[in-house]
Amino acid sequence: MQGFAGFMWLLSVALILFSGFALIDAATRREDAYRAASKQTKPFWLIILGLAFVVNLIFNILSFLPVIGLVATIVYMVDVRPALRGLPGGGRSRRGSSSDGPYGPYNGGR
């Protein structure tokens, strides 16, 4: 019985890390990238993934709520995230570098 409890604890930790990674990834994407990829809005995904993260923290893995959160996290990871990454710049916020000109980065005439 102790081995099963240890396995369930590891599974709970893995779900928390997985949903936390998805939440951080969704938070670092630009708002307009979600619209460009024809997915739901950024606040929608932040709320859904935030709820999934909190549910995984609070409830036991054998409850049905963490399973619903896992499904939402998987949908984000296999559908939304690849669509956002496929956009130019990967949908991430860029600040630019000191060598960026008005038409993109300066490559020194190479």
Short mmCIF file of N, CA and C in Angstrom, two decimals:
data_model
loop_
_atom_site.label_atom_id
_atom_site.label_comp_id
_atom_site.label_asym_id
_atom_site.label_seq_id
_atom_site.Cartn_x
_atom_site.Cartn_y
_atom_site.Cartn_z
N MET A 1 0.82 -1.19 0.00
CA MET A 1 0.00 0.00 0.00
C MET A 1 0.87 1.26 0.00
N GLN A 2 2.01 1.19 0.65
CA GLN A 2 2.89 2.35 0.71
C GLN A 2 3.46 2.68 -0.67
N GLY A 3 3.72 1.66 -1.48
CA GLY A 3 4.22 1.88 -2.83
C GLY A 3 3.18 2.58 -3.70
N PHE A 4 1.91 2.20 -3.54
CA PHE A 4 0.83 2.84 -4.29
C PHE A 4 0.70 4.31 -3.89
N ALA A 5 0.80 4.60 -2.60
CA ALA A 5 0.70 5.98 -2.12
C ALA A 5 1.87 6.82 -2.66
N GLY A 6 3.04 6.22 -2.70
CA GLY A 6 4.19 6.93 -3.26
C GLY A 6 4.02 7.21 -4.75
N PHE A 7 3.47 6.25 -5.47
CA PHE A 7 3.21 6.43 -6.89
C PHE A 7 2.18 7.53 -7.12
N MET A 8 1.13 7.54 -6.33
CA MET A 8 0.09 8.55 -6.47
C MET A 8 0.63 9.94 -6.12
N TRP A 9 1.53 10.02 -5.15
CA TRP A 9 2.15 11.30 -4.81
C TRP A 9 3.00 11.80 -5.98
N LEU A 10 3.79 10.91 -6.57
CA LEU A 10 4.60 11.30 -7.73
C LEU A 10 3.73 11.74 -8.89
N LEU A 11 2.62 11.05 -9.09
CA LEU A 11 1.70 11.42 -10.16
C LEU A 11 1.09 12.79 -9.88
N SER A 12 0.76 13.08 -8.64
CA SER A 12 0.22 14.39 -8.28
C SER A 12 1.24 15.50 -8.52
N VAL A 13 2.47 15.26 -8.14
CA VAL A 13 3.53 16.24 -8.36
C VAL A 13 3.74 16.47 -9.86
N ALA A 14 3.70 15.39 -10.64
CA ALA A 14 3.87 15.52 -12.09
C ALA A 14 2.73 16.34 -12.69
N LEU A 15 1.51 16.13 -12.24
CA LEU A 15 0.37 16.92 -12.74
C LEU A 15 0.50 18.39 -12.36
N ILE A 16 0.95 18.65 -11.15
CA ILE A 16 1.13 20.04 -10.72
C ILE A 16 2.20 20.72 -11.58
N LEU A 17 3.30 20.04 -11.82
CA LEU A 17 4.38 20.61 -12.64
C LEU A 17 3.92 20.81 -14.08
N PHE A 18 3.17 19.85 -14.62
CA PHE A 18 2.68 19.93 -15.99
C PHE A 18 1.72 21.11 -16.16
N SER A 19 0.77 21.24 -15.23
CA SER A 19 -0.18 22.35 -15.34
C SER A 19 0.50 23.69 -15.05
N GLY A 20 1.49 23.70 -14.17
CA GLY A 20 2.24 24.92 -13.90
C GLY A 20 3.05 25.37 -15.10
N PHE A 21 3.67 24.41 -15.79
CA PHE A 21 4.42 24.74 -17.00
C PHE A 21 3.49 25.32 -18.07
N ALA A 22 2.33 24.70 -18.25
CA ALA A 22 1.37 25.19 -19.25
C ALA A 22 0.89 26.59 -18.90
N LEU A 23 0.65 26.85 -17.61
CA LEU A 23 0.20 28.17 -17.18
C LEU A 23 1.27 29.22 -17.44
N ILE A 24 2.51 28.92 -17.12
CA ILE A 24 3.60 29.87 -17.36
C ILE A 24 3.80 30.10 -18.85
N ASP A 25 3.71 29.03 -19.63
CA ASP A 25 3.85 29.15 -21.08
C ASP A 25 2.75 30.04 -21.65
N ALA A 26 1.52 29.84 -21.20
CA ALA A 26 0.41 30.64 -21.69
C ALA A 26 0.56 32.10 -21.29
N ALA A 27 1.12 32.35 -20.12
CA ALA A 27 1.29 33.72 -19.64
C ALA A 27 2.37 34.47 -20.41
N THR A 28 3.35 33.75 -20.98
CA THR A 28 4.44 34.42 -21.68
C THR A 28 4.15 34.67 -23.15
N ARG A 29 3.03 34.17 -23.65
CA ARG A 29 2.66 34.40 -25.06
C ARG A 29 1.96 35.75 -25.20
N ARG A 30 2.09 36.35 -26.38
CA ARG A 30 1.44 37.64 -26.64
C ARG A 30 -0.06 37.45 -26.83
N GLU A 31 -0.82 38.46 -26.46
CA GLU A 31 -2.28 38.42 -26.60
C GLU A 31 -2.70 38.28 -28.06
N ASP A 32 -2.05 39.03 -28.94
CA ASP A 32 -2.44 38.99 -30.35
C ASP A 32 -2.09 37.67 -31.01
N ALA A 33 -1.17 36.91 -30.43
CA ALA A 33 -0.82 35.61 -31.00
C ALA A 33 -1.99 34.63 -30.90
N TYR A 34 -2.75 34.72 -29.84
CA TYR A 34 -3.92 33.85 -29.69
C TYR A 34 -4.95 34.15 -30.77
N ARG A 35 -5.17 35.43 -31.04
CA ARG A 35 -6.12 35.80 -32.10
C ARG A 35 -5.59 35.40 -33.47
N ALA A 36 -4.29 35.57 -33.69
CA ALA A 36 -3.70 35.22 -34.98
C ALA A 36 -3.76 33.72 -35.24
N ALA A 37 -3.70 32.92 -34.19
CA ALA A 37 -3.75 31.46 -34.34
C ALA A 37 -5.19 30.95 -34.33
N SER A 38 -6.17 31.85 -34.22
CA SER A 38 -7.59 31.50 -34.19
C SER A 38 -7.91 30.57 -33.04
N LYS A 39 -7.35 30.87 -31.88
CA LYS A 39 -7.64 30.12 -30.65
C LYS A 39 -8.40 31.04 -29.71
N GLN A 40 -8.82 30.54 -28.57
CA GLN A 40 -9.49 31.38 -27.59
C GLN A 40 -8.53 32.48 -27.13
N THR A 41 -9.03 33.43 -26.36
CA THR A 41 -8.21 34.55 -25.94
C THR A 41 -7.22 34.14 -24.85
N LYS A 42 -6.24 34.99 -24.65
CA LYS A 42 -5.24 34.73 -23.62
C LYS A 42 -5.85 34.68 -22.23
N PRO A 43 -6.75 35.62 -21.85
CA PRO A 43 -7.36 35.52 -20.52
C PRO A 43 -8.15 34.22 -20.33
N PHE A 44 -8.81 33.73 -21.37
CA PHE A 44 -9.54 32.47 -21.28
C PHE A 44 -8.60 31.34 -20.88
N TRP A 45 -7.47 31.23 -21.58
CA TRP A 45 -6.53 30.14 -21.29
C TRP A 45 -5.85 30.33 -19.95
N LEU A 46 -5.59 31.57 -19.56
CA LEU A 46 -4.99 31.79 -18.24
C LEU A 46 -5.94 31.38 -17.13
N ILE A 47 -7.22 31.66 -17.29
CA ILE A 47 -8.20 31.26 -16.27
C ILE A 47 -8.33 29.75 -16.23
N ILE A 48 -8.46 29.11 -17.38
CA ILE A 48 -8.62 27.66 -17.42
C ILE A 48 -7.40 26.96 -16.84
N LEU A 49 -6.22 27.37 -17.27
CA LEU A 49 -5.00 26.72 -16.78
C LEU A 49 -4.71 27.07 -15.33
N GLY A 50 -5.07 28.27 -14.91
CA GLY A 50 -4.93 28.63 -13.49
C GLY A 50 -5.83 27.78 -12.61
N LEU A 51 -7.07 27.58 -13.05
CA LEU A 51 -7.98 26.71 -12.31
C LEU A 51 -7.46 25.28 -12.26
N ALA A 52 -6.92 24.81 -13.38
CA ALA A 52 -6.37 23.45 -13.41
C ALA A 52 -5.21 23.32 -12.43
N PHE A 53 -4.37 24.34 -12.36
CA PHE A 53 -3.23 24.31 -11.44
C PHE A 53 -3.71 24.28 -9.99
N VAL A 54 -4.66 25.14 -9.65
CA VAL A 54 -5.17 25.21 -8.28
C VAL A 54 -5.89 23.91 -7.90
N VAL A 55 -6.66 23.37 -8.83
CA VAL A 55 -7.37 22.10 -8.56
C VAL A 55 -6.36 20.99 -8.31
N ASN A 56 -5.28 20.95 -9.07
CA ASN A 56 -4.25 19.92 -8.86
C ASN A 56 -3.55 20.10 -7.52
N LEU A 57 -3.45 21.33 -7.05
CA LEU A 57 -2.85 21.57 -5.74
C LEU A 57 -3.77 21.13 -4.60
N ILE A 58 -5.06 21.36 -4.75
CA ILE A 58 -5.99 21.17 -3.65
C ILE A 58 -6.54 19.75 -3.56
N PHE A 59 -6.98 19.22 -4.69
CA PHE A 59 -7.72 17.95 -4.67
C PHE A 59 -6.82 16.74 -4.88
N ASN A 60 -7.29 15.63 -4.39
CA ASN A 60 -6.62 14.34 -4.55
C ASN A 60 -6.67 13.92 -6.01
N ILE A 61 -5.65 13.23 -6.45
CA ILE A 61 -5.56 12.79 -7.84
C ILE A 61 -6.68 11.84 -8.22
N LEU A 62 -7.26 11.14 -7.26
CA LEU A 62 -8.33 10.19 -7.55
C LEU A 62 -9.68 10.88 -7.72
N SER A 63 -9.77 12.18 -7.50
CA SER A 63 -10.99 12.94 -7.72
C SER A 63 -11.15 13.20 -9.21
N PHE A 64 -12.36 13.58 -9.63
CA PHE A 64 -12.58 13.83 -11.04
C PHE A 64 -12.13 15.22 -11.47
N LEU A 65 -12.02 16.18 -10.56
CA LEU A 65 -11.62 17.54 -10.92
C LEU A 65 -10.19 17.63 -11.47
N PRO A 66 -9.21 16.95 -10.87
CA PRO A 66 -7.87 16.98 -11.48
C PRO A 66 -7.83 16.35 -12.87
N VAL A 67 -8.71 15.41 -13.13
CA VAL A 67 -8.77 14.79 -14.47
C VAL A 67 -9.27 15.81 -15.48
N ILE A 68 -10.27 16.60 -15.09
CA ILE A 68 -10.77 17.66 -15.97
C ILE A 68 -9.68 18.70 -16.22
N GLY A 69 -8.94 19.06 -15.18
CA GLY A 69 -7.82 19.99 -15.34
C GLY A 69 -6.73 19.42 -16.24
N LEU A 70 -6.49 18.12 -16.12
CA LEU A 70 -5.50 17.47 -16.98
C LEU A 70 -5.93 17.52 -18.44
N VAL A 71 -7.21 17.30 -18.69
CA VAL A 71 -7.72 17.36 -20.07
C VAL A 71 -7.53 18.77 -20.64
N ALA A 72 -7.84 19.80 -19.85
CA ALA A 72 -7.66 21.18 -20.31
C ALA A 72 -6.19 21.48 -20.58
N THR A 73 -5.32 20.99 -19.72
CA THR A 73 -3.89 21.22 -19.90
C THR A 73 -3.38 20.50 -21.15
N ILE A 74 -3.85 19.29 -21.37
CA ILE A 74 -3.43 18.55 -22.57
C ILE A 74 -3.93 19.25 -23.83
N VAL A 75 -5.16 19.76 -23.82
CA VAL A 75 -5.68 20.49 -24.98
C VAL A 75 -4.79 21.70 -25.28
N TYR A 76 -4.40 22.43 -24.24
CA TYR A 76 -3.52 23.57 -24.46
C TYR A 76 -2.18 23.12 -25.05
N MET A 77 -1.61 22.07 -24.48
CA MET A 77 -0.27 21.65 -24.89
C MET A 77 -0.23 21.04 -26.30
N VAL A 78 -1.27 20.34 -26.71
CA VAL A 78 -1.22 19.67 -28.02
C VAL A 78 -1.93 20.45 -29.12
N ASP A 79 -2.75 21.44 -28.78
CA ASP A 79 -3.47 22.19 -29.81
C ASP A 79 -3.06 23.66 -29.84
N VAL A 80 -3.15 24.34 -28.73
CA VAL A 80 -2.93 25.79 -28.71
C VAL A 80 -1.45 26.12 -28.78
N ARG A 81 -0.64 25.47 -27.96
CA ARG A 81 0.79 25.80 -27.91
C ARG A 81 1.49 25.60 -29.25
N PRO A 82 1.27 24.46 -29.96
CA PRO A 82 1.91 24.34 -31.27
C PRO A 82 1.44 25.41 -32.27
N ALA A 83 0.17 25.80 -32.20
CA ALA A 83 -0.32 26.85 -33.09
C ALA A 83 0.35 28.18 -32.78
N LEU A 84 0.56 28.47 -31.50
CA LEU A 84 1.23 29.71 -31.13
C LEU A 84 2.71 29.69 -31.50
N ARG A 85 3.33 28.54 -31.33
CA ARG A 85 4.76 28.42 -31.68
C ARG A 85 4.98 28.49 -33.17
N GLY A 86 3.97 28.15 -33.96
CA GLY A 86 4.09 28.20 -35.41
C GLY A 86 4.04 29.60 -35.98
N LEU A 87 3.66 30.57 -35.18
CA LEU A 87 3.62 31.95 -35.63
C LEU A 87 5.03 32.54 -35.68
N PRO A 88 5.25 33.55 -36.50
CA PRO A 88 6.56 34.21 -36.50
C PRO A 88 6.89 34.75 -35.11
N GLY A 89 8.04 34.45 -34.63
CA GLY A 89 8.46 34.86 -33.30
C GLY A 89 7.98 33.91 -32.22
N GLY A 90 7.25 32.88 -32.58
CA GLY A 90 6.79 31.89 -31.61
C GLY A 90 5.71 32.41 -30.68
N GLY A 91 5.13 33.58 -30.99
CA GLY A 91 4.08 34.12 -30.15
C GLY A 91 4.59 34.70 -28.84
N ARG A 92 5.90 34.78 -28.68
CA ARG A 92 6.48 35.30 -27.44
C ARG A 92 6.73 36.79 -27.55
N SER A 93 6.74 37.45 -26.42
CA SER A 93 7.06 38.87 -26.38
C SER A 93 8.54 39.04 -26.63
N ARG A 94 8.86 39.96 -27.54
CA ARG A 94 10.27 40.24 -27.81
C ARG A 94 10.54 41.70 -27.53
N ARG A 95 11.64 41.95 -26.90
CA ARG A 95 12.01 43.33 -26.61
C ARG A 95 12.95 43.88 -27.67
N GLY A 96 13.59 43.00 -28.44
CA GLY A 96 14.53 43.46 -29.45
C GLY A 96 15.92 43.62 -28.85
N SER A 97 16.90 43.68 -29.72
CA SER A 97 18.26 43.87 -29.24
C SER A 97 18.75 45.24 -29.69
N SER A 98 19.93 45.58 -29.23
CA SER A 98 20.48 46.89 -29.57
C SER A 98 20.85 46.98 -31.04
N SER A 99 20.98 45.84 -31.73
CA SER A 99 21.34 45.87 -33.14
C SER A 99 20.13 45.84 -34.06
N ASP A 100 18.92 45.88 -33.51
CA ASP A 100 17.72 45.86 -34.35
C ASP A 100 17.53 47.22 -35.01
N GLY A 101 17.30 47.17 -36.29
CA GLY A 101 17.00 48.38 -37.04
C GLY A 101 15.51 48.47 -37.29
N PRO A 102 15.08 49.41 -38.12
CA PRO A 102 13.66 49.56 -38.37
C PRO A 102 13.06 48.40 -39.17
N TYR A 103 13.91 47.62 -39.86
CA TYR A 103 13.41 46.52 -40.68
C TYR A 103 13.88 45.16 -40.17
N GLY A 104 14.35 45.10 -38.95
CA GLY A 104 14.81 43.84 -38.37
C GLY A 104 16.23 43.96 -37.87
N PRO A 105 16.81 42.83 -37.49
CA PRO A 105 18.17 42.88 -36.92
C PRO A 105 19.20 43.19 -38.00
N TYR A 106 20.22 43.94 -37.59
CA TYR A 106 21.33 44.26 -38.47
C TYR A 106 22.34 43.11 -38.38
N ASN A 107 22.67 42.53 -39.53
CA ASN A 107 23.57 41.38 -39.54
C ASN A 107 24.96 41.72 -40.01
N GLY A 108 25.32 42.97 -40.13
CA GLY A 108 26.68 43.35 -40.49
C GLY A 108 27.01 43.14 -41.95
N GLY A 109 26.03 43.12 -42.83
CA GLY A 109 26.27 42.95 -44.25
C GLY A 109 26.58 41.52 -44.65
N ARG A 110 26.25 40.55 -43.82
CA ARG A 110 26.52 39.14 -44.15
C ARG A 110 25.42 38.56 -44.98
#
